[in-house]
Tab-separated table of C-alpha atoms and ligand atoms in Angstrom:
chain	number	residue	atom	x	y	z
A	7	UNK	CA	12.075	14.708	-17.636
A	8	UNK	CA	11.577	10.295	-18.189
A	9	UNK	CA	9.824	8.906	-14.860
A	10	UNK	CA	12.652	6.868	-13.845
A	11	UNK	CA	14.694	11.094	-13.653
A	12	UNK	CA	11.601	11.797	-11.294
A	13	UNK	CA	11.500	8.989	-9.240
A	14	UNK	CA	15.361	9.126	-8.161
A	15	UNK	CA	14.419	13.421	-7.807
A	16	UNK	CA	11.491	12.000	-5.487
A	17	UNK	CA	12.963	9.068	-3.141
A	18	UNK	CA	15.526	11.648	-1.766
A	19	UNK	CA	12.172	13.912	-0.386
A	20	UNK	CA	11.877	11.663	3.681
A	21	UNK	CA	8.178	10.723	3.700
A	22	UNK	CA	7.365	7.902	6.444
A	23	UNK	CA	4.302	7.930	7.430
A	24	UNK	CA	3.820	6.962	11.554
A	25	UNK	CA	1.110	5.142	12.988
A	26	UNK	CA	0.989	6.298	16.045
A	27	UNK	CA	0.768	10.170	15.197
A	28	UNK	CA	-2.600	11.526	15.476
A	29	UNK	CA	-2.208	14.876	12.560
A	30	UNK	CA	-2.975	14.785	9.183
A	31	UNK	CA	-0.872	13.824	7.675
A	32	UNK	CA	1.148	11.877	10.411
A	33	UNK	CA	4.196	13.879	9.895
A	34	UNK	CA	5.314	16.682	8.449
A	35	UNK	CA	7.310	15.887	6.092
A	36	UNK	CA	4.856	14.816	3.650
A	37	UNK	CA	3.943	18.641	3.076
A	38	UNK	CA	7.947	19.192	2.328
A	39	UNK	CA	7.514	16.980	-0.549
A	40	UNK	CA	4.053	18.078	-1.725
A	41	UNK	CA	4.975	21.042	-1.864
A	42	UNK	CA	7.508	20.114	-4.252
A	43	UNK	CA	5.070	18.424	-6.681
A	44	UNK	CA	2.312	21.746	-6.628
A	45	UNK	CA	5.602	23.447	-7.736
A	46	UNK	CA	6.323	21.171	-10.223
A	47	UNK	CA	2.751	20.605	-11.551
A	48	UNK	CA	2.218	24.142	-11.950
A	49	UNK	CA	5.683	24.183	-13.385
A	50	UNK	CA	4.811	21.598	-15.801
A	51	UNK	CA	1.636	24.124	-17.099
A	52	UNK	CA	-1.023	22.521	-14.347
A	53	UNK	CA	-2.568	25.384	-13.766
A	54	UNK	CA	-5.043	23.786	-10.183
A	55	UNK	CA	-2.342	22.135	-8.470
A	56	UNK	CA	-2.595	23.078	-4.869
A	57	UNK	CA	-2.073	21.487	-1.365
A	58	UNK	CA	-4.434	20.935	0.844
A	59	UNK	CA	-4.045	21.095	4.203
A	60	UNK	CA	-3.922	18.217	4.984
A	61	UNK	CA	-1.635	17.665	2.899
A	62	UNK	CA	-3.539	16.256	-0.058
A	63	UNK	CA	-2.557	17.352	-3.829
A	64	UNK	CA	-4.867	17.647	-7.244
A	65	UNK	CA	-4.209	19.301	-10.193
A	66	UNK	CA	-6.219	19.232	-13.399
A	67	UNK	CA	-5.492	18.774	-16.989
A	68	UNK	CA	-8.493	18.861	-19.439
A	69	UNK	CA	-9.321	17.130	-21.876
A	70	UNK	CA	-11.881	16.764	-24.305
A	71	UNK	CA	-15.192	16.491	-22.607
A	72	UNK	CA	-17.349	14.185	-23.991
A	73	UNK	CA	-14.871	11.536	-22.444
A	74	UNK	CA	-15.581	10.954	-19.526
A	75	UNK	CA	-13.097	12.342	-16.802
A	76	UNK	CA	-10.836	9.523	-15.682
A	77	UNK	CA	-8.530	10.053	-12.002
A	78	UNK	CA	-4.861	8.650	-11.835
A	79	UNK	CA	-4.005	8.243	-7.923
A	80	UNK	CA	-1.260	7.935	-6.166
A	81	UNK	CA	0.377	8.301	-2.442
A	82	UNK	CA	3.640	10.356	-1.035
A	83	UNK	CA	4.508	7.850	2.172
A	84	UNK	CA	6.256	5.084	2.873
A	85	UNK	CA	6.352	2.288	4.611
A	86	UNK	CA	7.413	2.928	8.395
A	87	UNK	CA	8.766	-0.677	8.175
A	88	UNK	CA	12.207	-0.032	6.505
A	89	UNK	CA	13.772	3.425	6.717
A	90	UNK	CA	13.183	6.568	4.070
A	91	UNK	CA	15.715	8.912	5.443
A	92	UNK	CA	19.602	9.315	3.509
A	93	UNK	CA	18.132	6.282	0.304
A	94	UNK	CA	21.213	6.161	-1.668
A	95	UNK	CA	19.416	5.174	-5.162
A	96	UNK	CA	21.308	4.234	-8.383
A	97	UNK	CA	20.410	2.331	-11.900
A	98	UNK	CA	22.386	-0.782	-12.458
A	99	UNK	CA	22.317	-3.422	-14.633
A	100	UNK	CA	21.165	-6.411	-14.490
A	101	UNK	CA	22.333	-9.584	-16.608
A	102	UNK	CA	21.182	-12.054	-14.260
A	103	UNK	CA	23.947	-12.016	-11.648
A	104	UNK	CA	24.269	-10.710	-8.550
A	105	UNK	CA	23.957	-7.370	-8.205
A	106	UNK	CA	26.413	-5.808	-5.109
A	107	UNK	CA	24.577	-2.981	-4.281
A	108	UNK	CA	26.801	-2.277	-0.754
A	109	UNK	CA	30.075	-3.274	-1.822
A	110	UNK	CA	31.149	-2.577	2.503
A	111	UNK	CA	28.873	-3.142	3.799
A	112	UNK	CA	28.355	-7.012	1.059
A	113	UNK	CA	25.211	-7.056	0.385
A	114	UNK	CA	24.227	-8.432	-2.554
A	115	UNK	CA	20.630	-8.372	-4.938
A	116	UNK	CA	20.677	-12.304	-5.815
A	117	UNK	CA	17.780	-13.400	-8.676
A	118	UNK	CA	17.508	-16.814	-6.596
A	119	UNK	CA	16.366	-15.124	-2.881
A	120	UNK	CA	14.413	-13.108	-5.494
A	121	UNK	CA	13.376	-15.246	-8.552
A	122	UNK	CA	10.711	-12.202	-10.146
A	123	UNK	CA	14.249	-10.847	-10.523
A	124	UNK	CA	13.975	-13.118	-14.098
A	125	UNK	CA	11.675	-11.041	-15.571
A	126	UNK	CA	14.256	-7.932	-15.684
A	127	UNK	CA	17.322	-9.454	-17.299
A	128	UNK	CA	18.685	-6.911	-19.798
A	129	UNK	CA	16.750	-3.877	-18.185
A	130	UNK	CA	18.280	-1.049	-15.698
A	131	UNK	CA	17.174	-1.412	-11.898
A	132	UNK	CA	16.580	1.091	-9.667
A	133	UNK	CA	17.753	-0.170	-6.687
A	134	UNK	CA	19.161	1.330	-2.853
A	135	UNK	CA	22.469	0.698	-0.994
A	136	UNK	CA	20.517	-2.089	0.695
A	137	UNK	CA	19.603	-0.257	4.406
A	138	UNK	CA	16.952	0.932	3.637
A	139	UNK	CA	13.647	1.025	0.845
A	140	UNK	CA	14.122	2.470	-1.893
A	141	UNK	CA	10.637	4.393	-1.949
A	142	UNK	CA	9.141	3.854	-5.449
A	143	UNK	CA	5.662	2.382	-2.941
A	144	UNK	CA	4.730	4.045	-4.053
A	145	UNK	CA	6.931	7.426	-5.057
A	146	UNK	CA	7.040	5.473	-9.007
A	147	UNK	CA	3.275	5.971	-9.153
A	148	UNK	CA	3.430	9.578	-8.928
A	149	UNK	CA	6.491	9.919	-10.821
A	150	UNK	CA	4.981	7.631	-14.018
A	151	UNK	CA	1.721	10.170	-13.574
A	152	UNK	CA	3.569	12.656	-13.587
A	153	UNK	CA	4.909	12.281	-16.657
A	154	UNK	CA	2.093	11.014	-18.275
A	155	UNK	CA	-0.248	14.540	-17.474
A	156	UNK	CA	3.673	16.260	-19.152
A	157	UNK	CA	3.097	14.209	-21.585
A	158	UNK	CA	-0.803	14.895	-22.654
A	159	UNK	CA	0.158	18.332	-21.401
A	160	UNK	CA	2.175	18.510	-25.397
A	161	UNK	CA	0.816	16.543	-27.041
A	162	UNK	CA	-2.517	17.245	-29.677
A	163	UNK	CA	-4.063	13.590	-29.252
A	164	UNK	CA	-8.153	13.906	-27.918
A	165	UNK	CA	-7.706	12.534	-24.504
A	166	UNK	CA	-10.575	11.724	-21.145
A	167	UNK	CA	-9.913	14.976	-18.779
A	168	UNK	CA	-7.160	13.582	-15.862
A	169	UNK	CA	-7.611	14.632	-12.346
A	170	UNK	CA	-4.442	13.807	-10.305
A	171	UNK	CA	-4.926	12.872	-6.909
A	172	UNK	CA	-1.677	12.813	-4.259
A	173	UNK	CA	-2.433	11.133	-1.188
A	174	UNK	CA	-0.768	11.314	2.724
A	175	UNK	CA	-0.376	8.760	4.590
A	176	UNK	CA	-1.560	5.664	2.870
A	177	UNK	CA	1.116	3.144	4.046
A	178	UNK	CA	-0.539	3.527	7.964
A	179	UNK	CA	-4.823	2.976	5.900
A	180	UNK	CA	-5.251	6.951	6.413
A	181	UNK	CA	-4.587	7.913	2.250
A	182	UNK	CA	-7.927	8.519	1.669
A	183	UNK	CA	-9.405	9.508	4.685
A	184	UNK	CA	-9.397	12.691	3.981
A	185	UNK	CA	-9.907	13.048	0.316
A	186	UNK	CA	-12.173	14.664	-1.140
A	187	UNK	CA	-14.015	13.060	-3.232
A	188	UNK	CA	-17.099	16.145	-4.019
A	189	UNK	CA	-14.331	18.206	-5.837
A	190	UNK	CA	-12.282	15.110	-7.521
A	191	UNK	CA	-15.519	14.735	-9.836
A	192	UNK	CA	-13.487	11.907	-11.794
A	193	UNK	CA	-16.092	9.263	-12.901
A	194	UNK	CA	-13.928	6.589	-12.228
A	195	UNK	CA	-9.622	6.262	-10.683
A	196	UNK	CA	-6.920	4.477	-10.655
A	197	UNK	CA	-4.358	4.269	-8.028
A	198	UNK	CA	-0.829	3.416	-9.618
A	199	UNK	CA	0.317	1.447	-6.509
A	200	UNK	CA	1.085	-1.449	-7.892
A	201	UNK	CA	3.890	-4.206	-8.664
A	202	UNK	CA	4.400	-6.208	-11.504
A	203	UNK	CA	4.174	-5.556	-14.759
A	204	UNK	CA	1.021	-5.906	-16.588
A	205	UNK	CA	-1.061	-6.596	-13.499
A	206	UNK	CA	-4.336	-4.689	-12.175
A	207	UNK	CA	-5.858	-5.091	-9.328
A	208	UNK	CA	-10.007	-5.257	-7.964
A	209	UNK	CA	-10.081	-7.401	-5.992
A	210	UNK	CA	-8.269	-6.866	-2.330
A	211	UNK	CA	-8.239	-7.530	1.519
A	212	UNK	CA	-11.386	-6.889	4.238
A	213	UNK	CA	-8.979	-5.356	6.696
A	214	UNK	CA	-9.628	-5.195	10.560
A	215	UNK	CA	-7.403	-3.748	13.706
A	216	UNK	CA	-8.036	-6.092	17.158
A	217	UNK	CA	-6.465	-4.602	20.270
A	218	UNK	CA	-6.100	-6.805	23.141
A	219	UNK	CA	-6.061	-6.170	26.164
A	220	UNK	CA	-4.504	-8.194	29.182
A	221	UNK	CA	-5.420	-6.920	32.836
A	222	UNK	CA	-2.952	-9.468	35.290
A	223	UNK	CA	-2.426	-9.221	39.776
A	224	UNK	CA	0.479	-8.610	40.542
A	225	UNK	CA	1.739	-9.298	44.090
A	226	UNK	CA	5.408	-10.914	45.359
A	227	UNK	CA	5.924	-13.746	43.753
A	228	UNK	CA	7.369	-15.384	47.155
A	229	UNK	CA	4.000	-15.504	48.415
A	230	UNK	CA	2.010	-15.027	45.279
A	231	UNK	CA	0.394	-18.589	45.406
A	232	UNK	CA	-3.250	-19.226	44.403
A	233	UNK	CA	-3.361	-14.912	43.987
A	234	UNK	CA	-1.064	-13.976	41.466
A	235	UNK	CA	-2.167	-13.557	37.341
A	236	UNK	CA	0.313	-13.127	35.277
A	237	UNK	CA	-1.761	-11.526	32.335
A	238	UNK	CA	1.958	-12.406	29.968
A	239	UNK	CA	0.748	-15.672	30.531
A	240	UNK	CA	-2.583	-15.026	29.703
A	241	UNK	CA	-2.015	-12.857	26.504
A	242	UNK	CA	0.236	-16.552	24.884
A	243	UNK	CA	-2.568	-18.598	25.997
A	244	UNK	CA	-4.330	-16.490	23.832
A	245	UNK	CA	-1.974	-16.112	20.869
A	246	UNK	CA	-2.267	-20.319	21.473
A	247	UNK	CA	-5.580	-20.529	19.909
A	248	UNK	CA	-5.344	-18.497	17.057
A	249	UNK	CA	-5.236	-20.975	14.002
A	250	UNK	CA	-1.006	-22.090	12.698
A	251	UNK	CA	-2.140	-22.233	9.898
A	252	UNK	CA	-3.512	-18.577	9.416
A	253	UNK	CA	-0.292	-16.649	9.879
A	254	UNK	CA	0.388	-14.750	7.084
A	255	UNK	CA	4.151	-16.498	6.528
A	256	UNK	CA	1.884	-19.827	5.676
A	257	UNK	CA	-1.135	-18.302	3.486
A	258	UNK	CA	-1.163	-17.071	-0.375
A	259	UNK	CA	-3.049	-16.714	-2.670
A	260	UNK	CA	-7.037	-15.961	-0.973
A	261	UNK	CA	-6.060	-17.274	1.963
A	262	UNK	CA	-6.539	-14.965	4.673
A	263	UNK	CA	-4.743	-14.590	8.346
A	264	UNK	CA	-4.401	-12.676	11.350
A	265	UNK	CA	-1.160	-11.705	13.174
A	266	UNK	CA	0.247	-10.734	15.712
A	267	UNK	CA	1.661	-7.569	14.618
A	268	UNK	CA	3.597	-6.342	18.444
A	269	UNK	CA	2.909	-7.573	22.139
A	270	UNK	CA	4.117	-5.755	25.372
A	271	UNK	CA	3.727	-6.779	28.352
A	272	UNK	CA	4.414	-7.396	32.455
A	273	UNK	CA	2.827	-9.076	35.230
A	274	UNK	CA	-0.366	-6.823	35.301
A	275	UNK	CA	-0.995	-6.036	32.175
A	276	UNK	CA	-0.393	-6.659	28.363
A	277	UNK	CA	-1.554	-5.848	24.942
A	278	UNK	CA	-1.385	-7.942	21.978
A	279	UNK	CA	-2.326	-6.049	18.178
A	280	UNK	CA	-3.182	-8.007	15.799
A	281	UNK	CA	-3.957	-7.423	12.141
A	282	UNK	CA	-7.793	-9.711	10.578
A	283	UNK	CA	-7.194	-9.765	6.550
A	284	UNK	CA	-9.434	-12.017	3.969
A	285	UNK	CA	-10.878	-11.676	0.619
A	286	UNK	CA	-14.128	-13.389	1.238
A	287	UNK	CA	-16.602	-11.196	3.520
A	288	UNK	CA	-17.143	-14.584	5.635
A	289	UNK	CA	-14.344	-15.868	6.208
A	290	UNK	CA	-13.282	-12.116	7.499
A	291	UNK	CA	-16.553	-12.588	10.473
A	292	UNK	CA	-15.552	-16.045	10.953
A	293	UNK	CA	-12.020	-14.606	12.031
A	294	UNK	CA	-13.209	-11.845	14.311
A	295	UNK	CA	-15.752	-14.418	15.532
A	296	UNK	CA	-13.129	-16.605	16.577
A	297	UNK	CA	-11.050	-13.899	18.730
A	298	UNK	CA	-14.213	-12.552	20.604
A	299	UNK	CA	-14.404	-16.260	22.171
A	300	UNK	CA	-11.046	-16.773	23.184
A	301	UNK	CA	-11.359	-13.886	24.588
A	302	UNK	CA	-14.947	-14.706	26.251
A	303	UNK	CA	-13.200	-18.371	27.339
A	304	UNK	CA	-10.910	-16.492	28.705
A	305	UNK	CA	-12.939	-14.942	30.403
A	306	UNK	CA	-15.140	-17.977	31.919
A	307	UNK	CA	-11.476	-19.039	32.948
A	308	UNK	CA	-10.470	-16.918	34.311
A	309	UNK	CA	-12.718	-14.097	35.675
A	310	UNK	CA	-14.980	-11.320	33.608
A	311	UNK	CA	-12.619	-8.167	32.580
A	312	UNK	CA	-9.454	-10.167	32.389
A	313	UNK	CA	-9.356	-9.847	28.514
A	314	UNK	CA	-10.879	-6.950	26.311
A	315	UNK	CA	-10.529	-7.566	22.522
A	316	UNK	CA	-11.148	-4.495	20.481
A	317	UNK	CA	-11.626	-4.856	16.614
A	318	UNK	CA	-12.304	-2.505	13.878
A	319	UNK	CA	-12.446	-2.605	10.522
A	320	UNK	CA	-10.180	-1.046	8.780
A	321	UNK	CA	-11.592	-1.515	5.153
A	322	UNK	CA	-13.616	-3.948	2.840
A	323	UNK	CA	-12.939	-6.023	-0.374
A	324	UNK	CA	-13.432	-3.204	-3.383
A	325	UNK	CA	-14.299	-6.106	-5.596
A	326	UNK	CA	-18.308	-5.573	-4.754
A	327	UNK	CA	-17.879	-2.177	-6.433
A	328	UNK	CA	-16.007	-2.910	-9.505
A	329	UNK	CA	-17.782	-5.052	-10.679
A	330	UNK	CA	-20.585	-3.486	-11.865
A	331	UNK	CA	-18.303	-0.862	-13.692
A	332	UNK	CA	-15.907	-3.729	-14.690
A	333	UNK	CA	-15.434	-1.733	-17.960
A	334	UNK	CA	-12.565	0.667	-15.632
A	335	UNK	CA	-10.611	-2.608	-15.536
A	336	UNK	CA	-11.539	-3.625	-18.931
A	337	UNK	CA	-10.171	0.003	-20.504
A	338	UNK	CA	-6.683	-0.850	-18.027
A	339	UNK	CA	-6.002	-4.288	-19.655
A	340	UNK	CA	-7.178	-2.493	-23.541
A	341	UNK	CA	-4.549	0.061	-22.522
A	342	UNK	CA	-1.958	-2.594	-20.866
A	343	UNK	CA	-1.616	-4.430	-24.262
A	344	UNK	CA	-1.127	-0.770	-26.029
A	345	UNK	CA	1.837	-0.251	-24.124
A	346	UNK	CA	3.140	-3.922	-24.563
A	347	UNK	CA	2.601	-5.868	-21.621
A	348	UNK	CA	0.192	-8.809	-20.927
A	349	UNK	CA	-2.652	-7.472	-18.744
A	350	UNK	CA	-2.987	-9.879	-15.803
A	351	UNK	CA	-6.446	-9.289	-12.692
A	352	UNK	CA	-4.230	-10.245	-9.540
A	353	UNK	CA	-6.246	-10.400	-5.534
A	354	UNK	CA	-4.056	-7.680	-3.997
A	355	UNK	CA	-3.498	-8.909	-0.307
A	356	UNK	CA	-3.742	-5.822	1.792
A	357	UNK	CA	-5.793	-3.099	1.157
A	358	UNK	CA	-4.916	0.722	-0.993
A	359	UNK	CA	-6.467	4.155	-1.592
A	360	UNK	CA	-8.492	2.804	-3.789
A	361	UNK	CA	-10.218	0.472	-1.463
A	362	UNK	CA	-11.752	3.319	0.333
A	363	UNK	CA	-12.803	4.728	-2.474
A	364	UNK	CA	-14.669	2.757	-3.976
A	365	UNK	CA	-16.830	2.541	-0.797
A	366	UNK	CA	-17.430	6.132	-1.091
A	367	UNK	CA	-18.847	5.873	-4.792
A	368	UNK	CA	-15.823	6.527	-7.047
A	369	UNK	CA	-14.857	3.242	-8.228
A	370	UNK	CA	-10.248	2.579	-7.913
A	371	UNK	CA	-8.936	-0.393	-9.685
A	372	UNK	CA	-4.912	-0.316	-8.967
A	373	UNK	CA	-2.306	-0.191	-11.490
A	374	UNK	CA	0.984	-1.754	-11.936
A	375	UNK	CA	3.673	1.168	-11.212
A	376	UNK	CA	6.774	-1.775	-12.479
A	377	UNK	CA	7.936	-1.524	-8.801
A	378	UNK	CA	9.340	-5.074	-6.614
A	379	UNK	CA	10.026	-6.222	-3.095
A	380	UNK	CA	7.897	-3.142	-1.587
A	381	UNK	CA	8.535	-2.172	2.259
A	382	UNK	CA	11.659	-3.459	2.318
A	383	UNK	CA	15.959	-3.184	2.167
A	384	UNK	CA	15.328	-4.654	-1.288
A	385	UNK	CA	13.410	-2.924	-3.231
A	386	UNK	CA	13.902	-2.271	-6.562
A	387	UNK	CA	12.443	-0.910	-10.093
A	388	UNK	CA	12.997	-1.250	-14.110
A	389	UNK	CA	13.535	2.006	-15.462
A	390	UNK	CA	12.139	-0.168	-18.877
A	391	UNK	CA	9.364	-0.846	-16.618
A	392	UNK	CA	8.657	2.713	-15.648
A	393	UNK	CA	8.094	3.981	-18.665
A	394	UNK	CA	5.961	0.988	-19.884
A	395	UNK	CA	3.945	1.997	-16.846
A	396	UNK	CA	3.250	5.690	-18.522
A	397	UNK	CA	2.821	4.747	-21.749
A	398	UNK	CA	0.117	2.772	-20.389
A	399	UNK	CA	-0.837	5.475	-18.139
A	400	UNK	CA	-0.943	7.940	-21.257
A	401	UNK	CA	-2.852	5.205	-23.458
A	402	UNK	CA	-6.179	5.010	-20.463
A	403	UNK	CA	-6.244	8.579	-21.141
A	404	UNK	CA	-5.842	8.977	-25.203
A	405	UNK	CA	-5.541	5.242	-26.985
A	406	UNK	CA	-8.973	3.525	-25.757
A	407	UNK	CA	-12.797	4.727	-26.762
A	408	UNK	CA	-14.786	3.533	-23.678
B	20	ZN	ZN1	2.039	1.342	-1.475
């Protein structure tokens, strides 16, 4: 089976994860997909494939013991940002003209809106009907890994031992939380969870989340003079003191940001939820410090206990852990070249399972899958790019002698 055929089957499973859930996996439906993957892995000859109680999938393609053991990792869940249910995926040839995703709703995928499409002229795109995400993030990674595994199982080529790991809940930042590193036993690994062909990522954001709780005091507005404290207005004041040029919509490349995720409030109580991101550890710290300073300032102004900012680190930049073992990156880049790509290291403006794993001792850069426009209704992936990414994975396991 080809990687794109696998993807088309996988996207029929709704595997959306859920931030508010405290279970692991966060949604039971991820286990239904997991069970289907284990069945498929066993059927192709991955004899030790299994799912653990937390919904993590593992399996091995044994190889030459004189070579390093290499892990390939992908995540099963899809982002909560857009619906992952009832996905109507189809393959459409693309020649540069507007692509109709949905005749009835008149939804088009246009190169003028997404210039990256120019790279895909002459290819066949897997797209949605414009109402859901596709879930190539990261089912394309799973499809490419299993297609590469199937190839290795049926080939006589000398190859490294492949350890496969599929995780739940990556999109809500928990993919690595219960990853069984001890039994995984890889020397190093790669997540197949990236986008554009040829991209390899070993620098990601440092990430934190902040919850700002603001206490107010309600009283009948007719007799509120000098008594009412409206927590919503203090919340607006808090937000107004954050730099306007450090918002996601104003940043790119190595520029970090603070993003207001959600606000909810009445007079008595308002909650602001933020995420904080920066590649640079010092600038990351400055952003967290600023939030704490604003809280302290407002407490001096309105009274102690008015504003409570709770800041928690989520993940760190893996660069520090990968740089000492740069041959891991070099191996992947050589494999990309052999698969006909032009390798390019780019900083991730996000986090990955690999960042967590790198900090736990498994160096784990992120590789392209070929997909674009992740987390949205215009997500797509070219069939041809999936084939090239599968080839890249095979080359990592076979072609390169490091
Ligand atoms: Zn992903």
